[in-house]
Amino acid sequence: MANIKSNLFPMIKVFAWLSLAAAFVIGHISNKTDYNVLLKQAFPGIELVKSPADNGDLFLYDWTTPKTDDPNWVVVGQAQGYGGPLVVATAIVETDSGVRTQYVRLIAHKETPPYVERLVKKQFFRQLGNSSVTDDFLLTQDVDGYSGATVTARAVSQAIRGSVHVMATDKFGMEPTWTAEPWVFGWDEIGMLLLVSITLIISLKTKHKIINALKLILPIASLIFVGFYTNASLSVGSFAGLFLGYLPGLKQHPIWWILMGTIFLGIILMGRNLYCNKLCPYAAVQSLLHSITGLNMKVPKWLNKYGRSLILTMIWASFILIFLSGHPALGTYEPFSMMFALEGVGLQWYILPLSLFGACFIPDFWCRYFCPVGLIINESVKLRRKALNRFKRQLA
Amino acid sequence: MSRQRKHEDSSLISKVLSITTIVLISLFFIDSSEQLISDGFIQRFITNLDSTWR
């Protein structure tokens, strides 16, 4: 029996890695962005022909036989949203008052659906029509943003901005009169830097009154700021997205870079997990619930024994789904969006109350037995330790 | 006796919670897989593979 087990585990490991590699390749082939196909779906019955002005930077299509009120062109732009790249088609019309946008369509995206629905409901896309192609298209400046979907709104604005400005210069030879893309850096980013600094100070392990006080403050601050205020908590999708190259722009989304940078800094330079029980807002929720009830129930033995394998299986399933679909939201089973932004889909709504209910009876119920982020970071720390030890042995 | 009963109840609650969470997460994955297939994933894969070979 023991022999079968010892043979079986390496085989499962090999299968897991091979299937992940296969899913990555299959997904890459399946999810190739073909603007022609996307435009056909977005503008059914309309024949759009690649414009002669179309080049490597400008994706421009002529609207053949335009009738009254029809646009003359459709220009396509792409930018990084929260979940991955999103593609926007902007209908352009040439009028007496100049070259203007007529309307905007989001033709492909990898965002969590409720965030896009929120923008549609708030008529975000409508405000982008009837603007000059030389406008700035900058969120919070000439484009209104909406709290709770800021990253998606910013990515849509950026996709339009990039495409129509290239069209203005390349096709119409206009001089750039628009404002250069500014850095998004305000109180939110300062707040995140402050939280990260507190985390680093606490990690120094110094025994001091102030540090003890900071240890108490940090989870509450993370819950409010990382959770409810910025809704920046990390999920399995954030890590799978890295493999797919879904990196949000540093200028547009510095909060993501500060948070991810801190985690990687912790793993590589310090060999520590700086996220769990420090910056993670959901860990704070779990601790808070447990401290309210004070209950400490035992978990079934099998859960303790196979807990790690269980999370690894869930991470594997998440990564397979994300690699195949190219859509991080499809494999993200954590209920963080529901908890902190009241946005979720399907079964995630049932996972949230259950995990909260579990935390009332079992300390860190979600973190210990179901959280993929914690395991990914902890395994990376272990891997770093192993590599370092091997390196030291080789030197000795 | 009552203390033993309390312990058994605790185990039962944690068992139910653990199993229900695992079942729900599994259902989430099944739901996502169905969504992936209904989204035309297989068709897209075949079409793109075909165009790559050509």
mmCIF file of N, CA and C in Angstrom, chain A residues 137-257:
data_model
loop_
_atom_site.group_PDB
_atom_site.id
_atom_site.type_symbol
_atom_site.label_atom_id
_atom_site.label_comp_id
_atom_site.label_asym_id
_atom_site.label_seq_id
_atom_site.Cartn_x
_atom_site.Cartn_y
_atom_site.Cartn_z
ATOM 1 N N PHE A 137 -9.290 62.400 -22.581
ATOM 2 C CA PHE A 137 -9.826 61.081 -22.167
ATOM 3 C C PHE A 137 -9.122 60.579 -20.901
ATOM 4 N N LEU A 138 -9.022 61.452 -19.931
ATOM 5 C CA LEU A 138 -8.379 61.081 -18.671
ATOM 6 C C LEU A 138 -9.425 60.979 -17.569
ATOM 7 N N LEU A 139 -9.388 59.872 -16.869
ATOM 8 C CA LEU A 139 -10.361 59.645 -15.806
ATOM 9 C C LEU A 139 -10.194 60.699 -14.714
ATOM 10 N N THR A 140 -11.322 61.144 -14.208
ATOM 11 C CA THR A 140 -11.453 62.202 -13.181
ATOM 12 C C THR A 140 -11.094 63.593 -13.729
ATOM 13 N N GLN A 141 -10.637 63.672 -14.986
ATOM 14 C CA GLN A 141 -10.405 65.003 -15.556
ATOM 15 C C GLN A 141 -11.531 65.320 -16.536
ATOM 16 N N ASP A 142 -11.473 64.785 -17.762
ATOM 17 C CA ASP A 142 -12.613 65.009 -18.654
ATOM 18 C C ASP A 142 -13.510 63.778 -18.759
ATOM 19 N N VAL A 143 -13.185 62.715 -18.033
ATOM 20 C CA VAL A 143 -14.056 61.526 -17.994
ATOM 21 C C VAL A 143 -14.405 61.248 -16.528
ATOM 22 N N ASP A 144 -15.701 61.070 -16.259
ATOM 23 C CA ASP A 144 -16.126 60.790 -14.875
ATOM 24 C C ASP A 144 -15.879 59.331 -14.535
ATOM 25 N N GLY A 145 -15.251 59.096 -13.397
ATOM 26 C CA GLY A 145 -15.042 57.720 -12.940
ATOM 27 C C GLY A 145 -16.135 57.329 -11.963
ATOM 28 N N TYR A 146 -16.196 56.038 -11.646
ATOM 29 C CA TYR A 146 -17.204 55.573 -10.689
ATOM 30 C C TYR A 146 -16.530 54.697 -9.657
ATOM 31 N N SER A 147 -16.769 55.010 -8.394
ATOM 32 C CA SER A 147 -16.121 54.237 -7.334
ATOM 33 C C SER A 147 -16.572 52.779 -7.406
ATOM 34 N N GLY A 148 -15.641 51.897 -7.162
ATOM 35 C CA GLY A 148 -15.956 50.462 -7.212
ATOM 36 C C GLY A 148 -15.589 49.837 -8.542
ATOM 37 N N ALA A 149 -15.407 50.658 -9.581
ATOM 38 C CA ALA A 149 -14.999 50.107 -10.883
ATOM 39 C C ALA A 149 -13.963 51.039 -11.513
ATOM 40 N N THR A 150 -13.172 51.673 -10.673
ATOM 41 C CA THR A 150 -12.218 52.685 -11.146
ATOM 42 C C THR A 150 -11.183 52.092 -12.104
ATOM 43 N N VAL A 151 -10.664 50.910 -11.778
ATOM 44 C CA VAL A 151 -9.597 50.338 -12.602
ATOM 45 C C VAL A 151 -10.121 50.028 -14.006
ATOM 46 N N THR A 152 -11.335 49.459 -14.069
ATOM 47 C CA THR A 152 -11.936 49.143 -15.373
ATOM 48 C C THR A 152 -12.209 50.436 -16.141
ATOM 49 N N ALA A 153 -12.775 51.436 -15.456
ATOM 50 C CA ALA A 153 -13.081 52.717 -16.109
ATOM 51 C C ALA A 153 -11.809 53.365 -16.638
ATOM 52 N N ARG A 154 -10.743 53.282 -15.835
ATOM 53 C CA ARG A 154 -9.478 53.886 -16.264
ATOM 54 C C ARG A 154 -8.916 53.156 -17.484
ATOM 55 N N ALA A 155 -9.045 51.819 -17.495
ATOM 56 C CA ALA A 155 -8.527 51.033 -18.620
ATOM 57 C C ALA A 155 -9.306 51.344 -19.899
ATOM 58 N N VAL A 156 -10.636 51.503 -19.789
ATOM 59 C CA VAL A 156 -11.446 51.833 -20.972
ATOM 60 C C VAL A 156 -11.012 53.198 -21.512
ATOM 61 N N SER A 157 -10.854 54.174 -20.616
ATOM 62 C CA SER A 157 -10.431 55.521 -21.039
ATOM 63 C C SER A 157 -9.062 55.451 -21.715
ATOM 64 N N GLN A 158 -8.183 54.637 -21.126
ATOM 65 C CA GLN A 158 -6.821 54.529 -21.674
ATOM 66 C C GLN A 158 -6.835 53.897 -23.068
ATOM 67 N N ALA A 159 -7.695 52.882 -23.253
ATOM 68 C CA ALA A 159 -7.778 52.211 -24.559
ATOM 69 C C ALA A 159 -8.284 53.190 -25.619
ATOM 70 N N ILE A 160 -9.297 54.001 -25.249
ATOM 71 C CA ILE A 160 -9.827 54.985 -26.208
ATOM 72 C C ILE A 160 -8.771 56.041 -26.491
ATOM 73 N N ARG A 161 -8.207 56.542 -25.414
ATOM 74 C CA ARG A 161 -7.195 57.598 -25.517
ATOM 75 C C ARG A 161 -6.060 57.174 -26.459
ATOM 76 N N GLY A 162 -5.520 55.978 -26.194
ATOM 77 C CA GLY A 162 -4.411 55.485 -27.008
ATOM 78 C C GLY A 162 -4.780 55.381 -28.469
ATOM 79 N N SER A 163 -5.958 54.804 -28.758
ATOM 80 C CA SER A 163 -6.318 54.553 -30.158
ATOM 81 C C SER A 163 -6.708 55.828 -30.909
ATOM 82 N N VAL A 164 -7.523 56.689 -30.283
ATOM 83 C CA VAL A 164 -7.964 57.881 -31.041
ATOM 84 C C VAL A 164 -6.836 58.899 -31.220
ATOM 85 N N HIS A 165 -5.917 58.927 -30.257
ATOM 86 C CA HIS A 165 -4.797 59.871 -30.405
ATOM 87 C C HIS A 165 -3.839 59.424 -31.510
ATOM 88 N N VAL A 166 -3.642 58.106 -31.622
ATOM 89 C CA VAL A 166 -2.797 57.594 -32.737
ATOM 90 C C VAL A 166 -3.488 57.904 -34.060
ATOM 91 N N MET A 167 -4.821 57.758 -34.064
ATOM 92 C CA MET A 167 -5.575 58.060 -35.283
ATOM 93 C C MET A 167 -5.429 59.546 -35.635
ATOM 94 N N ALA A 168 -5.525 60.407 -34.613
ATOM 95 C CA ALA A 168 -5.431 61.853 -34.843
ATOM 96 C C ALA A 168 -4.087 62.226 -35.466
ATOM 97 N N THR A 169 -3.019 61.624 -34.977
ATOM 98 C CA THR A 169 -1.689 61.982 -35.503
ATOM 99 C C THR A 169 -1.388 61.263 -36.820
ATOM 100 N N ASP A 170 -1.670 59.938 -36.862
ATOM 101 C CA ASP A 170 -1.268 59.143 -38.031
ATOM 102 C C ASP A 170 -2.162 59.381 -39.246
ATOM 103 N N LYS A 171 -3.482 59.466 -39.026
ATOM 104 C CA LYS A 171 -4.381 59.592 -40.183
ATOM 105 C C LYS A 171 -4.623 61.042 -40.573
ATOM 106 N N PHE A 172 -4.782 61.913 -39.551
ATOM 107 C CA PHE A 172 -5.142 63.301 -39.853
ATOM 108 C C PHE A 172 -3.975 64.277 -39.697
ATOM 109 N N GLY A 173 -2.832 63.756 -39.291
ATOM 110 C CA GLY A 173 -1.642 64.610 -39.165
ATOM 111 C C GLY A 173 -1.809 65.724 -38.144
ATOM 112 N N MET A 174 -2.654 65.498 -37.125
ATOM 113 C CA MET A 174 -2.860 66.536 -36.108
ATOM 114 C C MET A 174 -1.666 66.590 -35.160
ATOM 115 N N GLU A 175 -1.434 67.768 -34.609
ATOM 116 C CA GLU A 175 -0.385 67.932 -33.604
ATOM 117 C C GLU A 175 -0.943 67.516 -32.248
ATOM 118 N N PRO A 176 -0.193 66.777 -31.448
ATOM 119 C CA PRO A 176 -0.705 66.397 -30.122
ATOM 120 C C PRO A 176 -0.911 67.617 -29.215
ATOM 121 N N THR A 177 -2.165 67.880 -28.884
ATOM 122 C CA THR A 177 -2.470 69.024 -28.002
ATOM 123 C C THR A 177 -2.980 68.528 -26.655
ATOM 124 N N TRP A 178 -3.097 67.227 -26.536
ATOM 125 C CA TRP A 178 -3.658 66.645 -25.308
ATOM 126 C C TRP A 178 -2.607 66.524 -24.210
ATOM 127 N N THR A 179 -3.100 66.379 -22.992
ATOM 128 C CA THR A 179 -2.225 66.286 -21.819
ATOM 129 C C THR A 179 -1.522 64.922 -21.809
ATOM 130 N N ALA A 180 -0.253 64.937 -21.453
ATOM 131 C CA ALA A 180 0.494 63.667 -21.357
ATOM 132 C C ALA A 180 -0.068 62.832 -20.210
ATOM 133 N N GLU A 181 0.007 61.515 -20.381
ATOM 134 C CA GLU A 181 -0.536 60.594 -19.365
ATOM 135 C C GLU A 181 0.115 60.855 -18.000
ATOM 136 N N PRO A 182 -0.665 61.272 -17.011
ATOM 137 C CA PRO A 182 -0.039 61.548 -15.705
ATOM 138 C C PRO A 182 0.079 60.287 -14.842
ATOM 139 N N TRP A 183 0.893 60.346 -13.825
ATOM 140 C CA TRP A 183 0.984 59.260 -12.845
ATOM 141 C C TRP A 183 -0.235 59.338 -11.938
ATOM 142 N N VAL A 184 -0.838 58.199 -11.663
ATOM 143 C CA VAL A 184 -1.932 58.185 -10.690
ATOM 144 C C VAL A 184 -1.269 58.025 -9.332
ATOM 145 N N PHE A 185 -1.184 59.096 -8.595
ATOM 146 C CA PHE A 185 -0.588 59.005 -7.270
ATOM 147 C C PHE A 185 -1.266 60.002 -6.348
ATOM 148 N N GLY A 186 -2.026 59.475 -5.427
ATOM 149 C CA GLY A 186 -2.751 60.341 -4.495
ATOM 150 C C GLY A 186 -2.776 59.739 -3.108
ATOM 151 N N TRP A 187 -3.831 60.045 -2.367
ATOM 152 C CA TRP A 187 -3.948 59.585 -0.984
ATOM 153 C C TRP A 187 -4.038 58.060 -0.897
ATOM 154 N N ASP A 188 -4.658 57.434 -1.905
ATOM 155 C CA ASP A 188 -4.795 55.967 -1.894
ATOM 156 C C ASP A 188 -3.422 55.303 -1.915
ATOM 157 N N GLU A 189 -2.564 55.817 -2.782
ATOM 158 C CA GLU A 189 -1.234 55.231 -2.931
ATOM 159 C C GLU A 189 -0.386 55.516 -1.679
ATOM 160 N N ILE A 190 -0.552 56.726 -1.141
ATOM 161 C CA ILE A 190 0.194 57.074 0.083
ATOM 162 C C ILE A 190 -0.255 56.147 1.227
ATOM 163 N N GLY A 191 -1.569 55.916 1.298
ATOM 164 C CA GLY A 191 -2.121 55.024 2.326
ATOM 165 C C GLY A 191 -1.547 53.622 2.214
ATOM 166 N N MET A 192 -1.456 53.119 0.968
ATOM 167 C CA MET A 192 -0.916 51.768 0.762
ATOM 168 C C MET A 192 0.567 51.717 1.146
ATOM 169 N N LEU A 193 1.310 52.768 0.785
ATOM 170 C CA LEU A 193 2.735 52.810 1.152
ATOM 171 C C LEU A 193 2.908 52.810 2.665
ATOM 172 N N LEU A 194 2.006 53.516 3.348
ATOM 173 C CA LEU A 194 2.040 53.586 4.811
ATOM 174 C C LEU A 194 1.796 52.196 5.416
ATOM 175 N N LEU A 195 0.794 51.495 4.881
ATOM 176 C CA LEU A 195 0.485 50.144 5.371
ATOM 177 C C LEU A 195 1.650 49.192 5.146
ATOM 178 N N VAL A 196 2.251 49.313 3.960
ATOM 179 C CA VAL A 196 3.398 48.459 3.614
ATOM 180 C C VAL A 196 4.577 48.762 4.563
ATOM 181 N N SER A 197 4.775 50.046 4.859
ATOM 182 C CA SER A 197 5.864 50.434 5.765
ATOM 183 C C SER A 197 5.623 49.834 7.148
ATOM 184 N N ILE A 198 4.378 49.894 7.632
ATOM 185 C CA ILE A 198 4.052 49.315 8.952
ATOM 186 C C ILE A 198 4.340 47.811 8.938
ATOM 187 N N THR A 199 3.953 47.157 7.830
ATOM 188 C CA THR A 199 4.192 45.709 7.701
ATOM 189 C C THR A 199 5.682 45.392 7.797
ATOM 190 N N LEU A 200 6.488 46.186 7.095
ATOM 191 C CA LEU A 200 7.939 45.946 7.107
ATOM 192 C C LEU A 200 8.513 46.183 8.494
ATOM 193 N N ILE A 201 8.017 47.223 9.188
ATOM 194 C CA ILE A 201 8.519 47.530 10.544
ATOM 195 C C ILE A 201 8.191 46.368 11.486
ATOM 196 N N ILE A 202 6.940 45.894 11.387
ATOM 197 C CA ILE A 202 6.509 44.785 12.253
ATOM 198 C C ILE A 202 7.352 43.537 11.997
ATOM 199 N N SER A 203 7.698 43.332 10.730
ATOM 200 C CA SER A 203 8.446 42.122 10.355
ATOM 201 C C SER A 203 9.869 42.122 10.882
ATOM 202 N N LEU A 204 10.334 43.277 11.371
ATOM 203 C CA LEU A 204 11.698 43.339 11.905
ATOM 204 C C LEU A 204 11.820 42.619 13.242
ATOM 205 N N LYS A 205 10.656 42.256 13.828
ATOM 206 C CA LYS A 205 10.612 41.448 15.057
ATOM 207 C C LYS A 205 11.160 42.172 16.288
ATOM 208 N N THR A 206 11.221 43.454 16.259
ATOM 209 C CA THR A 206 11.725 44.176 17.431
ATOM 210 C C THR A 206 10.619 44.244 18.481
ATOM 211 N N LYS A 207 10.988 44.023 19.728
ATOM 212 C CA LYS A 207 9.991 44.112 20.796
ATOM 213 C C LYS A 207 9.980 45.548 21.314
ATOM 214 N N HIS A 208 8.937 46.225 21.003
ATOM 215 C CA HIS A 208 8.801 47.617 21.429
ATOM 216 C C HIS A 208 7.317 47.908 21.567
ATOM 217 N N LYS A 209 6.999 48.817 22.461
ATOM 218 C CA LYS A 209 5.590 49.160 22.696
ATOM 219 C C LYS A 209 4.892 49.604 21.407
ATOM 220 N N ILE A 210 5.615 50.446 20.658
ATOM 221 C CA ILE A 210 5.005 50.990 19.430
ATOM 222 C C ILE A 210 4.729 49.857 18.439
ATOM 223 N N ILE A 211 5.674 48.936 18.339
ATOM 224 C CA ILE A 211 5.508 47.820 17.391
ATOM 225 C C ILE A 211 4.347 46.933 17.812
ATOM 226 N N ASN A 212 4.207 46.719 19.092
ATOM 227 C CA ASN A 212 3.067 45.934 19.588
ATOM 228 C C ASN A 212 1.748 46.621 19.246
ATOM 229 N N ALA A 213 1.742 47.944 19.368
ATOM 230 C CA ALA A 213 0.529 48.706 19.044
ATOM 231 C C ALA A 213 0.232 48.616 17.546
ATOM 232 N N LEU A 214 1.314 48.697 16.753
ATOM 233 C CA LEU A 214 1.146 48.614 15.299
ATOM 234 C C LEU A 214 0.595 47.246 14.876
ATOM 235 N N LYS A 215 1.015 46.204 15.601
ATOM 236 C CA LYS A 215 0.534 44.848 15.306
ATOM 237 C C LYS A 215 -0.971 44.752 15.490
ATOM 238 N N LEU A 216 -1.470 45.508 16.454
ATOM 239 C CA LEU A 216 -2.917 45.512 16.691
ATOM 240 C C LEU A 216 -3.660 46.344 15.649
ATOM 241 N N ILE A 217 -3.022 47.444 15.273
ATOM 242 C CA ILE A 217 -3.668 48.385 14.346
ATOM 243 C C ILE A 217 -3.697 47.835 12.914
ATOM 244 N N LEU A 218 -2.590 47.187 12.499
ATOM 245 C CA LEU A 218 -2.432 46.778 11.096
ATOM 246 C C LEU A 218 -3.605 45.964 10.512
ATOM 247 N N PRO A 219 -4.086 44.896 11.190
ATOM 248 C CA PRO A 219 -5.197 44.137 10.589
ATOM 249 C C PRO A 219 -6.455 44.982 10.371
ATOM 250 N N ILE A 220 -6.742 45.840 11.339
ATOM 251 C CA ILE A 220 -7.937 46.697 11.208
ATOM 252 C C ILE A 220 -7.746 47.683 10.054
ATOM 253 N N ALA A 221 -6.529 48.262 9.988
ATOM 254 C CA ALA A 221 -6.229 49.220 8.919
ATOM 255 C C ALA A 221 -6.301 48.524 7.552
ATOM 256 N N SER A 222 -5.774 47.287 7.474
ATOM 257 C CA SER A 222 -5.828 46.538 6.210
ATOM 258 C C SER A 222 -7.263 46.224 5.818
ATOM 259 N N LEU A 223 -8.065 45.856 6.820
ATOM 260 C CA LEU A 223 -9.468 45.535 6.551
ATOM 261 C C LEU A 223 -10.185 46.745 5.938
ATOM 262 N N ILE A 224 -9.970 47.896 6.551
ATOM 263 C CA ILE A 224 -10.661 49.100 6.074
ATOM 264 C C ILE A 224 -10.074 49.565 4.746
ATOM 265 N N PHE A 225 -8.733 49.673 4.697
ATOM 266 C CA PHE A 225 -8.106 50.286 3.529
ATOM 267 C C PHE A 225 -7.955 49.331 2.339
ATOM 268 N N VAL A 226 -7.280 48.188 2.573
ATOM 269 C CA VAL A 226 -7.052 47.248 1.445
ATOM 270 C C VAL A 226 -8.384 46.587 1.052
ATOM 271 N N GLY A 227 -9.229 46.311 2.052
ATOM 272 C CA GLY A 227 -10.496 45.635 1.769
ATOM 273 C C GLY A 227 -11.562 46.577 1.259
ATOM 274 N N PHE A 228 -12.159 47.325 2.176
ATOM 275 C CA PHE A 228 -13.342 48.112 1.805
ATOM 276 C C PHE A 228 -13.031 49.349 0.964
ATOM 277 N N TYR A 229 -11.938 50.046 1.277
ATOM 278 C CA TYR A 229 -11.696 51.314 0.591
ATOM 279 C C TYR A 229 -11.124 51.144 -0.822
ATOM 280 N N THR A 230 -10.056 50.358 -0.936
ATOM 281 C CA THR A 230 -9.453 50.217 -2.281
ATOM 282 C C THR A 230 -9.840 48.907 -2.967
ATOM 283 N N ASN A 231 -10.407 47.963 -2.242
ATOM 284 C CA ASN A 231 -10.778 46.649 -2.768
ATOM 285 C C ASN A 231 -9.619 46.054 -3.574
ATOM 286 N N ALA A 232 -8.449 46.054 -2.954
ATOM 287 C CA ALA A 232 -7.230 45.634 -3.675
ATOM 288 C C ALA A 232 -6.734 44.270 -3.216
ATOM 289 N N SER A 233 -7.565 43.521 -2.492
ATOM 290 C CA SER A 233 -7.086 42.233 -1.972
ATOM 291 C C SER A 233 -6.693 41.301 -3.121
ATOM 292 N N LEU A 234 -5.701 40.470 -2.863
ATOM 293 C CA LEU A 234 -5.183 39.583 -3.906
ATOM 294 C C LEU A 234 -5.938 38.258 -3.911
ATOM 295 N N SER A 235 -6.022 37.666 -5.088
ATOM 296 C CA SER A 235 -6.711 36.387 -5.221
ATOM 297 C C SER A 235 -5.849 35.454 -6.069
ATOM 298 N N VAL A 236 -6.304 34.216 -6.240
ATOM 299 C CA VAL A 236 -5.572 33.259 -7.079
ATOM 300 C C VAL A 236 -5.474 33.792 -8.514
ATOM 301 N N GLY A 237 -6.476 34.554 -8.930
ATOM 302 C CA GLY A 237 -6.486 35.156 -10.266
ATOM 303 C C GLY A 237 -5.355 36.154 -10.459
ATOM 304 N N SER A 238 -4.982 36.862 -9.386
ATOM 305 C CA SER A 238 -3.893 37.844 -9.485
ATOM 306 C C SER A 238 -2.589 37.131 -9.828
ATOM 307 N N PHE A 239 -2.380 35.941 -9.242
ATOM 308 C CA PHE A 239 -1.139 35.202 -9.478
ATOM 309 C C PHE A 239 -1.158 34.484 -10.832
ATOM 310 N N ALA A 240 -2.314 33.894 -11.172
ATOM 311 C CA ALA A 240 -2.418 33.221 -12.476
ATOM 312 C C ALA A 240 -2.263 34.249 -13.595
ATOM 313 N N GLY A 241 -2.807 35.447 -13.376
ATOM 314 C CA GLY A 241 -2.715 36.526 -14.364
ATOM 315 C C GLY A 241 -1.274 36.902 -14.669
ATOM 316 N N LEU A 242 -0.407 36.774 -13.659
ATOM 317 C CA LEU A 242 1.012 37.105 -13.864
ATOM 318 C C LEU A 242 1.618 36.210 -14.939
ATOM 319 N N PHE A 243 1.249 34.921 -14.905
ATOM 320 C CA PHE A 243 1.767 33.970 -15.900
ATOM 321 C C PHE A 243 1.271 34.318 -17.305
ATOM 322 N N LEU A 244 0.079 34.932 -17.370
ATOM 323 C CA LEU A 244 -0.473 35.289 -18.678
ATOM 324 C C LEU A 244 0.012 36.668 -19.136
ATOM 325 N N GLY A 245 0.815 37.301 -18.301
ATOM 326 C CA GLY A 245 1.355 38.614 -18.654
ATOM 327 C C GLY A 245 0.378 39.750 -18.413
ATOM 328 N N TYR A 246 -0.607 39.523 -17.539
ATOM 329 C CA TYR A 246 -1.581 40.582 -17.238
ATOM 330 C C TYR A 246 -1.033 41.491 -16.142
ATOM 331 N N LEU A 247 -0.223 42.423 -16.546
ATOM 332 C CA LEU A 247 0.341 43.362 -15.583
ATOM 333 C C LEU A 247 -0.288 44.722 -15.803
ATOM 334 N N PRO A 248 -1.003 45.256 -14.806
ATOM 335 C CA PRO A 248 -1.579 46.587 -14.997
ATOM 336 C C PRO A 248 -0.477 47.631 -15.102
ATOM 337 N N GLY A 249 -0.742 48.707 -15.792
ATOM 338 C CA GLY A 249 0.261 49.756 -16.002
ATOM 339 C C GLY A 249 0.704 50.359 -14.676
ATOM 340 N N LEU A 250 2.000 50.583 -14.570
ATOM 341 C CA LEU A 250 2.548 51.163 -13.335
ATOM 342 C C LEU A 250 2.000 52.572 -13.098
ATOM 343 N N LYS A 251 1.850 53.332 -14.177
ATOM 344 C CA LYS A 251 1.365 54.709 -14.066
ATOM 345 C C LYS A 251 -0.092 54.759 -13.638
ATOM 346 N N GLN A 252 -0.906 53.810 -14.176
ATOM 347 C CA GLN A 252 -2.353 53.859 -13.943
ATOM 348 C C GLN A 252 -2.777 53.139 -12.676
ATOM 349 N N HIS A 253 -2.006 52.146 -12.244
ATOM 350 C CA HIS A 253 -2.454 51.330 -11.124
ATOM 351 C C HIS A 253 -1.295 51.022 -10.163
ATOM 352 N N PRO A 254 -0.700 52.095 -9.592
ATOM 353 C CA PRO A 254 0.476 51.861 -8.733
ATOM 354 C C PRO A 254 0.162 51.051 -7.473
ATOM 355 N N ILE A 255 -1.095 51.091 -7.012
ATOM 356 C CA ILE A 255 -1.445 50.341 -5.787
ATOM 357 C C ILE A 255 -1.136 48.860 -5.964
ATOM 358 N N TRP A 256 -1.482 48.317 -7.140
ATOM 359 C CA TRP A 256 -1.238 46.906 -7.431
ATOM 360 C C TRP A 256 0.251 46.607 -7.359
ATOM 361 N N TRP A 257 1.048 47.498 -7.914
ATOM 362 C CA TRP A 257 2.494 47.307 -7.936
ATOM 363 C C TRP A 257 3.080 47.396 -6.535
#
